[in-house]
Amino acid sequence: MAKVTPGVGPDFPQIVVLFGATGDLARRKLIPGLFHLSTAGFIPDCRIIGVSLDDFGTAEFQNMCREALEEFASRTIENDDWEAYRARLSYLPLSAGADALAQAVLAAEDAIGLECRRLHYLSVPPKAALEVIRILGEARLIERARVVMEKPFGVDLESAVSLNGEVHKVFTEQQVFRIDHFLGKEPAQNILAFRFANGLFEPIWNRNFIDHVQIDVPETLALDNRASFYETTGAFRDMVVTHLFQILAFVAMEPPVALEPDSISEEKNKVFRSMMPILPKHAVRGQYNGYRELEGVHPESETETFIALKCTIDNWRWAGVPFYLRTGKRLAEGQRIISIAFHEPPKSMFPQDSGVGLHGPDHLTFDLSDASRTSLSFYGKRPGPGMKLDKHSLQFAMDETSTIGEVLEAYERLILDAMRGDHTLFTTSRGIERLWEVSAPLLDNPPPVARYAPGSWGPNAIHQLIGPRAWRLPFERNWRD
């Protein structure tokens, strides 16, 4: 095992019980992520116990993990590292029951021989989560444990309250980590640094200088293999409550008293408490042509594969500033941006043919993709005679730094934080319940879905939603290479 890096990982060895260990998320993200954390020195030591419905043994699970690493790992796999990782892997079918699971965890702890902590990762469908919680309670694997739960956390306010209540019968709130991989991305965390570390931007981060904010996450992906799941979920539950609202909180929150979990969670929850209910007239729902023909989809389905919203925050900083959110499947481009539009000058002294105002307001744009770029656009004089203005931009990309090789992938960062007990990037029970509360008017009376062509930017009604403003995507200018 690599030398342990002090100060960045947990203090104790970890017993990871990975429920849903043979599923798609585990193969793509969790198994490669745990491989990197354990072999790069972020964890003092660990044992990983895979649990799923598949009835096979440890050797088969180890082979599956090797195949997953070869297909999905983003880093080179050295054979010595693999052999060390393989020795830490074991498997138990879910049908073996709670007693067998308890024995497997105790055996793994005995093998390490030191005081350990337990991390139970529930990579399972939401409907299976409570059964896993029940099994963990029956197995008495609560002490020294933390539990990571995947989205969506409920489907409305009633189900979220009920789910929280059932989980809290077994685990305390401090033990529960509701994961949102968007917040584990380096550029999402960079919003906090950008806002609160720079005297240039924090003074203008309010209604006096900002006209509106866009959080735009279009996707080109279809739903061929997820249609049956999506049919009971939809874009709003799948993406907005769990991802886009969390990003909104990072953009809108007040400065925390300290950069520590409780303070940041409290400021995020203040944003959620200040959000006005989402009215049906402030939403556009869409469904791409061809979705109803997919297996598992009702022929007259009203499930949205696209959603655009206008949100408002009723507090001193953001009064009157609309937040526009958009996401959907089978759209023209795959992007993840936050775009902050500043007020234009109240009066222009430039001649009418100067070009000022032709390209819209100045924007500060965060690219939340793995490229992690930031751009600030502004007007400047075109070289030459006369007073002609063009739009220019200052741009920064994360790969320009000397520490780009130290970036952890989103799930790696969040797993590490959960092991350390750091709730900074996770959602609280109060926060998630409040988000379902403000979503209730839209969920209770959703507008009908409008059809849109695959490869477009969604239904035409999105332009009325944001008018007289305009969507930032598609970009008129490209990011620099």
PDB file of C-alpha atoms in Angstrom, residues 2-283:
ATOM      1  CA  ALA A   2       1.153   3.539  -0.736  1.00  0.00           C
ATOM      2  CA  LYS A   3       2.295   5.787   2.073  1.00  0.00           C
ATOM      3  CA  VAL A   4      -0.681   7.398   3.814  1.00  0.00           C
ATOM      4  CA  THR A   5      -1.097  11.118   3.090  1.00  0.00           C
ATOM      5  CA  PRO A   6      -1.617  12.854   6.477  1.00  0.00           C
ATOM      6  CA  GLY A   7      -4.458  15.298   7.032  1.00  0.00           C
ATOM      7  CA  VAL A   8      -6.575  14.473   3.968  1.00  0.00           C
ATOM      8  CA  GLY A   9      -8.108  11.122   4.837  1.00  0.00           C
ATOM      9  CA  PRO A  10      -9.732   9.386   7.798  1.00  0.00           C
ATOM     10  CA  ASP A  11      -7.737   8.686  10.943  1.00  0.00           C
ATOM     11  CA  PHE A  12      -8.914   5.069  11.183  1.00  0.00           C
ATOM     12  CA  PRO A  13      -8.957   2.065   8.832  1.00  0.00           C
ATOM     13  CA  GLN A  14     -12.292   1.596   7.087  1.00  0.00           C
ATOM     14  CA  ILE A  15     -14.632  -1.352   6.644  1.00  0.00           C
ATOM     15  CA  VAL A  16     -16.686  -0.513   3.544  1.00  0.00           C
ATOM     16  CA  VAL A  17     -19.921  -2.468   3.104  1.00  0.00           C
ATOM     17  CA  LEU A  18     -20.950  -1.790  -0.479  1.00  0.00           C
ATOM     18  CA  PHE A  19     -24.594  -2.642  -1.101  1.00  0.00           C
ATOM     19  CA  GLY A  20     -25.438  -2.952  -4.790  1.00  0.00           C
ATOM     20  CA  ALA A  21     -21.834  -3.917  -5.432  1.00  0.00           C
ATOM     21  CA  THR A  22     -22.521  -5.470  -8.837  1.00  0.00           C
ATOM     22  CA  GLY A  23     -24.616  -2.559 -10.140  1.00  0.00           C
ATOM     23  CA  ASP A  24     -23.738   0.024 -12.774  1.00  0.00           C
ATOM     24  CA  LEU A  25     -22.771   2.827 -10.355  1.00  0.00           C
ATOM     25  CA  ALA A  26     -20.514   0.512  -8.369  1.00  0.00           C
ATOM     26  CA  ARG A  27     -18.738  -0.716 -11.497  1.00  0.00           C
ATOM     27  CA  ARG A  28     -18.335   2.718 -13.087  1.00  0.00           C
ATOM     28  CA  LYS A  29     -17.491   4.897 -10.079  1.00  0.00           C
ATOM     29  CA  LEU A  30     -17.354   3.269  -6.658  1.00  0.00           C
ATOM     30  CA  ILE A  31     -15.035   0.315  -7.255  1.00  0.00           C
ATOM     31  CA  PRO A  32     -12.516   2.416  -9.267  1.00  0.00           C
ATOM     32  CA  GLY A  33     -12.826   5.221  -6.699  1.00  0.00           C
ATOM     33  CA  LEU A  34     -12.155   2.947  -3.741  1.00  0.00           C
ATOM     34  CA  PHE A  35      -9.238   1.433  -5.646  1.00  0.00           C
ATOM     35  CA  HIS A  36      -7.626   4.845  -6.052  1.00  0.00           C
ATOM     36  CA  LEU A  37      -8.287   5.930  -2.458  1.00  0.00           C
ATOM     37  CA  SER A  38      -6.874   2.716  -1.018  1.00  0.00           C
ATOM     38  CA  THR A  39      -3.801   2.455  -3.271  1.00  0.00           C
ATOM     39  CA  ALA A  40      -2.856   6.156  -3.347  1.00  0.00           C
ATOM     40  CA  GLY A  41      -2.514   6.473   0.416  1.00  0.00           C
ATOM     41  CA  PHE A  42      -5.713   8.343   1.310  1.00  0.00           C
ATOM     42  CA  ILE A  43      -6.931   5.605   3.690  1.00  0.00           C
ATOM     43  CA  PRO A  44      -4.798   4.002   6.435  1.00  0.00           C
ATOM     44  CA  ASP A  45      -6.218   0.566   5.504  1.00  0.00           C
ATOM     45  CA  CYS A  46      -9.541  -0.836   4.363  1.00  0.00           C
ATOM     46  CA  ARG A  47     -11.594  -3.935   3.645  1.00  0.00           C
ATOM     47  CA  ILE A  48     -14.446  -3.865   1.124  1.00  0.00           C
ATOM     48  CA  ILE A  49     -17.369  -6.241   1.489  1.00  0.00           C
ATOM     49  CA  GLY A  50     -19.552  -6.341  -1.612  1.00  0.00           C
ATOM     50  CA  VAL A  51     -23.228  -7.152  -1.079  1.00  0.00           C
ATOM     51  CA  SER A  52     -25.866  -7.603  -3.791  1.00  0.00           C
ATOM     52  CA  LEU A  53     -28.614  -9.877  -5.033  1.00  0.00           C
ATOM     53  CA  ASP A  54     -26.229 -11.852  -7.259  1.00  0.00           C
ATOM     54  CA  ASP A  55     -25.513 -15.286  -5.847  1.00  0.00           C
ATOM     55  CA  PHE A  56     -21.802 -15.775  -6.374  1.00  0.00           C
ATOM     56  CA  GLY A  57     -18.618 -15.884  -4.340  1.00  0.00           C
ATOM     57  CA  THR A  58     -15.640 -13.691  -3.535  1.00  0.00           C
ATOM     58  CA  ALA A  59     -13.507 -14.883  -6.460  1.00  0.00           C
ATOM     59  CA  GLU A  60     -16.215 -13.957  -8.957  1.00  0.00           C
ATOM     60  CA  PHE A  61     -16.654 -10.562  -7.313  1.00  0.00           C
ATOM     61  CA  GLN A  62     -12.909  -9.937  -7.481  1.00  0.00           C
ATOM     62  CA  ASN A  63     -12.925 -10.797 -11.199  1.00  0.00           C
ATOM     63  CA  MET A  64     -15.820  -8.408 -11.764  1.00  0.00           C
ATOM     64  CA  CYS A  65     -13.907  -5.659  -9.952  1.00  0.00           C
ATOM     65  CA  ARG A  66     -10.862  -6.219 -12.139  1.00  0.00           C
ATOM     66  CA  GLU A  67     -13.010  -5.952 -15.263  1.00  0.00           C
ATOM     67  CA  ALA A  68     -14.601  -2.761 -13.913  1.00  0.00           C
ATOM     68  CA  LEU A  69     -11.186  -1.210 -13.315  1.00  0.00           C
ATOM     69  CA  GLU A  70      -9.972  -2.096 -16.798  1.00  0.00           C
ATOM     70  CA  GLU A  71     -13.081  -0.568 -18.365  1.00  0.00           C
ATOM     71  CA  PHE A  72     -13.728   2.491 -16.214  1.00  0.00           C
ATOM     72  CA  ALA A  73     -10.623   3.443 -14.188  1.00  0.00           C
ATOM     73  CA  SER A  74      -9.191   6.788 -15.293  1.00  0.00           C
ATOM     74  CA  ARG A  75      -5.723   6.010 -13.971  1.00  0.00           C
ATOM     75  CA  THR A  76      -3.100   3.377 -14.734  1.00  0.00           C
ATOM     76  CA  ILE A  77      -3.551   0.100 -12.844  1.00  0.00           C
ATOM     77  CA  GLU A  78      -0.277  -1.344 -11.624  1.00  0.00           C
ATOM     78  CA  ASN A  79      -0.367  -5.089 -11.017  1.00  0.00           C
ATOM     79  CA  ASP A  80       1.052  -4.789  -7.479  1.00  0.00           C
ATOM     80  CA  ASP A  81      -1.664  -2.273  -6.620  1.00  0.00           C
ATOM     81  CA  TRP A  82      -4.330  -4.573  -8.017  1.00  0.00           C
ATOM     82  CA  GLU A  83      -3.094  -7.555  -6.010  1.00  0.00           C
ATOM     83  CA  ALA A  84      -3.145  -5.470  -2.817  1.00  0.00           C
ATOM     84  CA  TYR A  85      -6.677  -4.261  -3.651  1.00  0.00           C
ATOM     85  CA  ARG A  86      -7.908  -7.738  -4.553  1.00  0.00           C
ATOM     86  CA  ALA A  87      -6.839  -9.016  -1.157  1.00  0.00           C
ATOM     87  CA  ARG A  88      -9.120  -6.454   0.466  1.00  0.00           C
ATOM     88  CA  LEU A  89     -12.220  -7.539  -1.486  1.00  0.00           C
ATOM     89  CA  SER A  90     -14.802 -10.035  -0.294  1.00  0.00           C
ATOM     90  CA  TYR A  91     -18.407 -10.736  -1.216  1.00  0.00           C
ATOM     91  CA  LEU A  92     -21.632 -11.779   0.468  1.00  0.00           C
ATOM     92  CA  PRO A  93     -24.990 -12.309  -1.248  1.00  0.00           C
ATOM     93  CA  LEU A  94     -27.825 -10.340   0.316  1.00  0.00           C
ATOM     94  CA  SER A  95     -29.717 -13.577   0.844  1.00  0.00           C
ATOM     95  CA  ALA A  96     -27.097 -14.653   3.424  1.00  0.00           C
ATOM     96  CA  GLY A  97     -28.873 -12.427   5.948  1.00  0.00           C
ATOM     97  CA  ALA A  98     -27.988 -10.047   8.744  1.00  0.00           C
ATOM     98  CA  ASP A  99     -26.063 -12.512  10.933  1.00  0.00           C
ATOM     99  CA  ALA A 100     -23.730 -13.496   8.093  1.00  0.00           C
ATOM    100  CA  LEU A 101     -23.142  -9.834   7.269  1.00  0.00           C
ATOM    101  CA  ALA A 102     -22.274  -9.069  10.891  1.00  0.00           C
ATOM    102  CA  GLN A 103     -19.818 -11.967  10.960  1.00  0.00           C
ATOM    103  CA  ALA A 104     -18.197 -10.780   7.716  1.00  0.00           C
ATOM    104  CA  VAL A 105     -17.690  -7.256   9.097  1.00  0.00           C
ATOM    105  CA  LEU A 106     -16.240  -8.537  12.377  1.00  0.00           C
ATOM    106  CA  ALA A 107     -13.891 -10.865  10.475  1.00  0.00           C
ATOM    107  CA  ALA A 108     -12.701  -7.935   8.323  1.00  0.00           C
ATOM    108  CA  GLU A 109     -12.058  -5.863  11.439  1.00  0.00           C
ATOM    109  CA  ASP A 110     -10.125  -8.716  13.022  1.00  0.00           C
ATOM    110  CA  ALA A 111      -8.009  -9.019   9.868  1.00  0.00           C
ATOM    111  CA  ILE A 112      -6.967  -5.374  10.139  1.00  0.00           C
ATOM    112  CA  GLY A 113      -6.323  -5.735  13.856  1.00  0.00           C
ATOM    113  CA  LEU A 114      -6.805  -2.043  14.671  1.00  0.00           C
ATOM    114  CA  GLU A 115      -9.727   0.134  15.681  1.00  0.00           C
ATOM    115  CA  CYS A 116     -11.856   0.630  12.562  1.00  0.00           C
ATOM    116  CA  ARG A 117     -14.751   2.697  11.298  1.00  0.00           C
ATOM    117  CA  ARG A 118     -17.598   1.351   9.171  1.00  0.00           C
ATOM    118  CA  LEU A 119     -18.903   2.951   5.984  1.00  0.00           C
ATOM    119  CA  HIS A 120     -22.130   1.485   4.619  1.00  0.00           C
ATOM    120  CA  TYR A 121     -22.666   2.633   1.028  1.00  0.00           C
ATOM    121  CA  LEU A 122     -26.223   2.095  -0.285  1.00  0.00           C
ATOM    122  CA  SER A 123     -25.809   1.971  -4.054  1.00  0.00           C
ATOM    123  CA  VAL A 124     -29.337   0.606  -4.366  1.00  0.00           C
ATOM    124  CA  PRO A 125     -32.669   1.833  -5.789  1.00  0.00           C
ATOM    125  CA  PRO A 126     -34.571   4.139  -3.420  1.00  0.00           C
ATOM    126  CA  LYS A 127     -37.270   1.520  -2.819  1.00  0.00           C
ATOM    127  CA  ALA A 128     -34.613  -0.902  -1.515  1.00  0.00           C
ATOM    128  CA  ALA A 129     -32.896   1.556   0.840  1.00  0.00           C
ATOM    129  CA  LEU A 130     -35.105   0.964   3.867  1.00  0.00           C
ATOM    130  CA  GLU A 131     -34.664  -2.801   3.632  1.00  0.00           C
ATOM    131  CA  VAL A 132     -30.889  -2.313   3.712  1.00  0.00           C
ATOM    132  CA  ILE A 133     -31.231   0.022   6.717  1.00  0.00           C
ATOM    133  CA  ARG A 134     -33.318  -2.651   8.452  1.00  0.00           C
ATOM    134  CA  ILE A 135     -30.678  -5.313   7.763  1.00  0.00           C
ATOM    135  CA  LEU A 136     -27.917  -3.093   9.150  1.00  0.00           C
ATOM    136  CA  GLY A 137     -29.953  -2.511  12.285  1.00  0.00           C
ATOM    137  CA  GLU A 138     -30.633  -6.221  12.689  1.00  0.00           C
ATOM    138  CA  ALA A 139     -26.931  -6.960  12.173  1.00  0.00           C
ATOM    139  CA  ARG A 140     -26.074  -4.361  14.859  1.00  0.00           C
ATOM    140  CA  LEU A 141     -23.600  -2.630  12.546  1.00  0.00           C
ATOM    141  CA  ILE A 142     -24.533   0.843  13.782  1.00  0.00           C
ATOM    142  CA  GLU A 143     -21.735   1.608  16.190  1.00  0.00           C
ATOM    143  CA  ARG A 144     -18.738   3.435  14.679  1.00  0.00           C
ATOM    144  CA  ALA A 145     -20.667   3.557  11.402  1.00  0.00           C
ATOM    145  CA  ARG A 146     -21.695   6.053   8.742  1.00  0.00           C
ATOM    146  CA  VAL A 147     -24.198   5.400   5.969  1.00  0.00           C
ATOM    147  CA  VAL A 148     -24.119   6.925   2.478  1.00  0.00           C
ATOM    148  CA  MET A 149     -27.461   7.119   0.657  1.00  0.00           C
ATOM    149  CA  GLU A 150     -27.952   7.759  -3.053  1.00  0.00           C
ATOM    150  CA  LYS A 151     -30.565  10.001  -4.662  1.00  0.00           C
ATOM    151  CA  PRO A 152     -33.434  10.527  -4.986  1.00  0.00           C
ATOM    152  CA  PHE A 153     -34.200  10.884  -1.280  1.00  0.00           C
ATOM    153  CA  GLY A 154     -37.953  10.549  -1.433  1.00  0.00           C
ATOM    154  CA  VAL A 155     -40.244  11.617  -4.274  1.00  0.00           C
ATOM    155  CA  ASP A 156     -42.204  14.325  -2.423  1.00  0.00           C
ATOM    156  CA  LEU A 157     -42.449  15.901   1.022  1.00  0.00           C
ATOM    157  CA  GLU A 158     -44.486  13.091   2.562  1.00  0.00           C
ATOM    158  CA  SER A 159     -42.163  10.330   1.363  1.00  0.00           C
ATOM    159  CA  ALA A 160     -39.030  12.286   2.365  1.00  0.00           C
ATOM    160  CA  VAL A 161     -40.361  12.867   5.892  1.00  0.00           C
ATOM    161  CA  SER A 162     -41.288   9.199   6.156  1.00  0.00           C
ATOM    162  CA  LEU A 163     -37.905   8.042   4.835  1.00  0.00           C
ATOM    163  CA  ASN A 164     -36.015  10.325   7.209  1.00  0.00           C
ATOM    164  CA  GLY A 165     -38.113   9.047  10.102  1.00  0.00           C
ATOM    165  CA  GLU A 166     -37.375   5.405   9.281  1.00  0.00           C
ATOM    166  CA  VAL A 167     -33.657   6.035   8.779  1.00  0.00           C
ATOM    167  CA  HIS A 168     -33.456   7.926  12.086  1.00  0.00           C
ATOM    168  CA  LYS A 169     -34.848   4.916  13.908  1.00  0.00           C
ATOM    169  CA  VAL A 170     -31.539   3.189  13.166  1.00  0.00           C
ATOM    170  CA  PHE A 171     -28.968   5.937  12.466  1.00  0.00           C
ATOM    171  CA  THR A 172     -28.598   9.429  13.894  1.00  0.00           C
ATOM    172  CA  GLU A 173     -28.600  12.366  11.488  1.00  0.00           C
ATOM    173  CA  GLN A 174     -24.856  12.805  12.051  1.00  0.00           C
ATOM    174  CA  GLN A 175     -24.303   9.289  10.703  1.00  0.00           C
ATOM    175  CA  VAL A 176     -26.263   9.845   7.464  1.00  0.00           C
ATOM    176  CA  PHE A 177     -24.625  11.197   4.293  1.00  0.00           C
ATOM    177  CA  ARG A 178     -27.050  11.915   1.426  1.00  0.00           C
ATOM    178  CA  ILE A 179     -24.768  12.049  -1.572  1.00  0.00           C
ATOM    179  CA  ASP A 180     -24.901  14.451  -4.524  1.00  0.00           C
ATOM    180  CA  HIS A 181     -21.986  13.832  -6.862  1.00  0.00           C
ATOM    181  CA  PHE A 182     -22.354  17.313  -8.410  1.00  0.00           C
ATOM    182  CA  LEU A 183     -21.109  18.855  -5.169  1.00  0.00           C
ATOM    183  CA  GLY A 184     -18.119  16.528  -5.162  1.00  0.00           C
ATOM    184  CA  LYS A 185     -16.801  18.056  -8.364  1.00  0.00           C
ATOM    185  CA  GLU A 186     -13.841  20.393  -8.025  1.00  0.00           C
ATOM    186  CA  PRO A 187     -15.481  23.263  -9.952  1.00  0.00           C
ATOM    187  CA  ALA A 188     -18.588  23.172  -7.726  1.00  0.00           C
ATOM    188  CA  GLN A 189     -16.426  23.548  -4.631  1.00  0.00           C
ATOM    189  CA  ASN A 190     -14.468  26.282  -6.382  1.00  0.00           C
ATOM    190  CA  ILE A 191     -17.597  28.460  -6.246  1.00  0.00           C
ATOM    191  CA  LEU A 192     -17.076  28.826  -2.497  1.00  0.00           C
ATOM    192  CA  ALA A 193     -13.432  29.786  -2.963  1.00  0.00           C
ATOM    193  CA  PHE A 194     -14.233  32.194  -5.784  1.00  0.00           C
ATOM    194  CA  ARG A 195     -16.988  33.935  -3.829  1.00  0.00           C
ATOM    195  CA  PHE A 196     -15.542  34.202  -0.374  1.00  0.00           C
ATOM    196  CA  ALA A 197     -11.790  34.509  -0.996  1.00  0.00           C
ATOM    197  CA  ASN A 198     -11.892  37.399  -3.475  1.00  0.00           C
ATOM    198  CA  GLY A 199     -12.597  40.975  -2.460  1.00  0.00           C
ATOM    199  CA  LEU A 200     -13.302  41.767  -6.116  1.00  0.00           C
ATOM    200  CA  PHE A 201     -16.485  39.675  -6.369  1.00  0.00           C
ATOM    201  CA  GLU A 202     -18.115  39.300  -2.958  1.00  0.00           C
ATOM    202  CA  PRO A 203     -19.152  43.003  -2.755  1.00  0.00           C
ATOM    203  CA  ILE A 204     -21.054  42.751  -6.061  1.00  0.00           C
ATOM    204  CA  TRP A 205     -22.639  39.334  -5.378  1.00  0.00           C
ATOM    205  CA  ASN A 206     -26.161  40.668  -4.794  1.00  0.00           C
ATOM    206  CA  ARG A 207     -29.313  42.159  -6.324  1.00  0.00           C
ATOM    207  CA  ASN A 208     -27.685  45.583  -6.804  1.00  0.00           C
ATOM    208  CA  PHE A 209     -25.277  44.251  -9.421  1.00  0.00           C
ATOM    209  CA  ILE A 210     -26.641  40.878 -10.611  1.00  0.00           C
ATOM    210  CA  ASP A 211     -29.580  40.781 -13.023  1.00  0.00           C
ATOM    211  CA  HIS A 212     -30.214  37.022 -13.075  1.00  0.00           C
ATOM    212  CA  VAL A 213     -28.529  33.639 -12.671  1.00  0.00           C
ATOM    213  CA  GLN A 214     -28.730  30.572 -14.917  1.00  0.00           C
ATOM    214  CA  ILE A 215     -27.891  26.998 -13.889  1.00  0.00           C
ATOM    215  CA  ASP A 216     -27.980  24.989 -17.090  1.00  0.00           C
ATOM    216  CA  VAL A 217     -27.280  21.250 -17.336  1.00  0.00           C
ATOM    217  CA  PRO A 218     -28.419  19.953 -20.739  1.00  0.00           C
ATOM    218  CA  GLU A 219     -27.511  16.359 -21.604  1.00  0.00           C
ATOM    219  CA  THR A 220     -27.223  14.574 -24.939  1.00  0.00           C
ATOM    220  CA  LEU A 221     -27.824  11.159 -23.347  1.00  0.00           C
ATOM    221  CA  ALA A 222     -30.967   9.175 -24.108  1.00  0.00           C
ATOM    222  CA  LEU A 223     -32.856   6.952 -21.660  1.00  0.00           C
ATOM    223  CA  ASP A 224     -32.714   3.653 -23.520  1.00  0.00           C
ATOM    224  CA  ASN A 225     -31.476   1.633 -20.523  1.00  0.00           C
ATOM    225  CA  ARG A 226     -33.073   3.728 -17.746  1.00  0.00           C
ATOM    226  CA  ALA A 227     -36.547   4.339 -19.131  1.00  0.00           C
ATOM    227  CA  SER A 228     -38.387   2.136 -16.620  1.00  0.00           C
ATOM    228  CA  PHE A 229     -36.694   3.946 -13.716  1.00  0.00           C
ATOM    229  CA  TYR A 230     -37.163   7.360 -15.287  1.00  0.00           C
ATOM    230  CA  GLU A 231     -40.847   6.775 -15.949  1.00  0.00           C
ATOM    231  CA  THR A 232     -41.550   6.947 -12.203  1.00  0.00           C
ATOM    232  CA  THR A 233     -39.059   9.748 -11.543  1.00  0.00           C
ATOM    233  CA  GLY A 234     -38.733  12.361 -14.285  1.00  0.00           C
ATOM    234  CA  ALA A 235     -36.219  15.139 -14.808  1.00  0.00           C
ATOM    235  CA  PHE A 236     -37.365  17.294 -11.890  1.00  0.00           C
ATOM    236  CA  ARG A 237     -36.984  14.619  -9.223  1.00  0.00           C
ATOM    237  CA  ASP A 238     -33.902  13.091 -10.828  1.00  0.00           C
ATOM    238  CA  MET A 239     -31.897  16.268 -11.430  1.00  0.00           C
ATOM    239  CA  VAL A 240     -33.383  19.451  -9.987  1.00  0.00           C
ATOM    240  CA  VAL A 241     -34.079  18.555  -6.343  1.00  0.00           C
ATOM    241  CA  THR A 242     -30.938  16.476  -5.978  1.00  0.00           C
ATOM    242  CA  HIS A 243     -28.439  18.468  -8.076  1.00  0.00           C
ATOM    243  CA  LEU A 244     -29.447  21.880  -9.393  1.00  0.00           C
ATOM    244  CA  PHE A 245     -30.984  23.138  -6.150  1.00  0.00           C
ATOM    245  CA  GLN A 246     -27.780  22.181  -4.335  1.00  0.00           C
ATOM    246  CA  ILE A 247     -25.690  24.184  -6.803  1.00  0.00           C
ATOM    247  CA  LEU A 248     -28.131  27.081  -6.406  1.00  0.00           C
ATOM    248  CA  ALA A 249     -27.444  27.051  -2.659  1.00  0.00           C
ATOM    249  CA  PHE A 250     -23.686  27.374  -3.221  1.00  0.00           C
ATOM    250  CA  VAL A 251     -24.275  30.367  -5.501  1.00  0.00           C
ATOM    251  CA  ALA A 252     -26.815  32.079  -3.229  1.00  0.00           C
ATOM    252  CA  MET A 253     -25.701  31.310   0.339  1.00  0.00           C
ATOM    253  CA  GLU A 254     -24.467  33.925   2.792  1.00  0.00           C
ATOM    254  CA  PRO A 255     -20.850  33.767   4.006  1.00  0.00           C
ATOM    255  CA  PRO A 256     -20.609  31.036   6.676  1.00  0.00           C
ATOM    256  CA  VAL A 257     -19.025  31.956   9.994  1.00  0.00           C
ATOM    257  CA  ALA A 258     -16.410  29.252   9.344  1.00  0.00           C
ATOM    258  CA  LEU A 259     -15.505  26.903   6.517  1.00  0.00           C
ATOM    259  CA  GLU A 260     -16.768  23.890   8.415  1.00  0.00           C
ATOM    260  CA  PRO A 261     -19.702  21.499   7.858  1.00  0.00           C
ATOM    261  CA  ASP A 262     -22.311  22.804  10.313  1.00  0.00           C
ATOM    262  CA  SER A 263     -21.856  26.432   9.297  1.00  0.00           C
ATOM    263  CA  ILE A 264     -22.050  25.699   5.571  1.00  0.00           C
ATOM    264  CA  SER A 265     -25.078  23.410   5.986  1.00  0.00           C
ATOM    265  CA  GLU A 266     -26.870  26.099   7.972  1.00  0.00           C
ATOM    266  CA  GLU A 267     -26.274  28.734   5.289  1.00  0.00           C
ATOM    267  CA  LYS A 268     -27.483  26.354   2.575  1.00  0.00           C
ATOM    268  CA  ASN A 269     -30.617  25.612   4.601  1.00  0.00           C
ATOM    269  CA  LYS A 270     -31.240  29.356   4.975  1.00  0.00           C
ATOM    270  CA  VAL A 271     -31.299  29.604   1.180  1.00  0.00           C
ATOM    271  CA  PHE A 272     -33.783  26.740   0.966  1.00  0.00           C
ATOM    272  CA  ARG A 273     -35.983  28.358   3.629  1.00  0.00           C
ATOM    273  CA  SER A 274     -35.935  31.604   1.636  1.00  0.00           C
ATOM    274  CA  MET A 275     -36.948  29.964  -1.639  1.00  0.00           C
ATOM    275  CA  MET A 276     -40.451  30.749  -2.797  1.00  0.00           C
ATOM    276  CA  PRO A 277     -42.687  27.802  -3.814  1.00  0.00           C
ATOM    277  CA  ILE A 278     -42.218  26.714  -7.436  1.00  0.00           C
ATOM    278  CA  LEU A 279     -45.398  27.678  -9.281  1.00  0.00           C
ATOM    279  CA  PRO A 280     -46.571  25.674 -12.316  1.00  0.00           C
ATOM    280  CA  LYS A 281     -46.635  28.862 -14.423  1.00  0.00           C
ATOM    281  CA  HIS A 282     -42.893  29.248 -13.772  1.00  0.00           C
ATOM    282  CA  ALA A 283     -42.032  25.823 -15.201  1.00  0.00           C
TER     283      ALA A 283
END
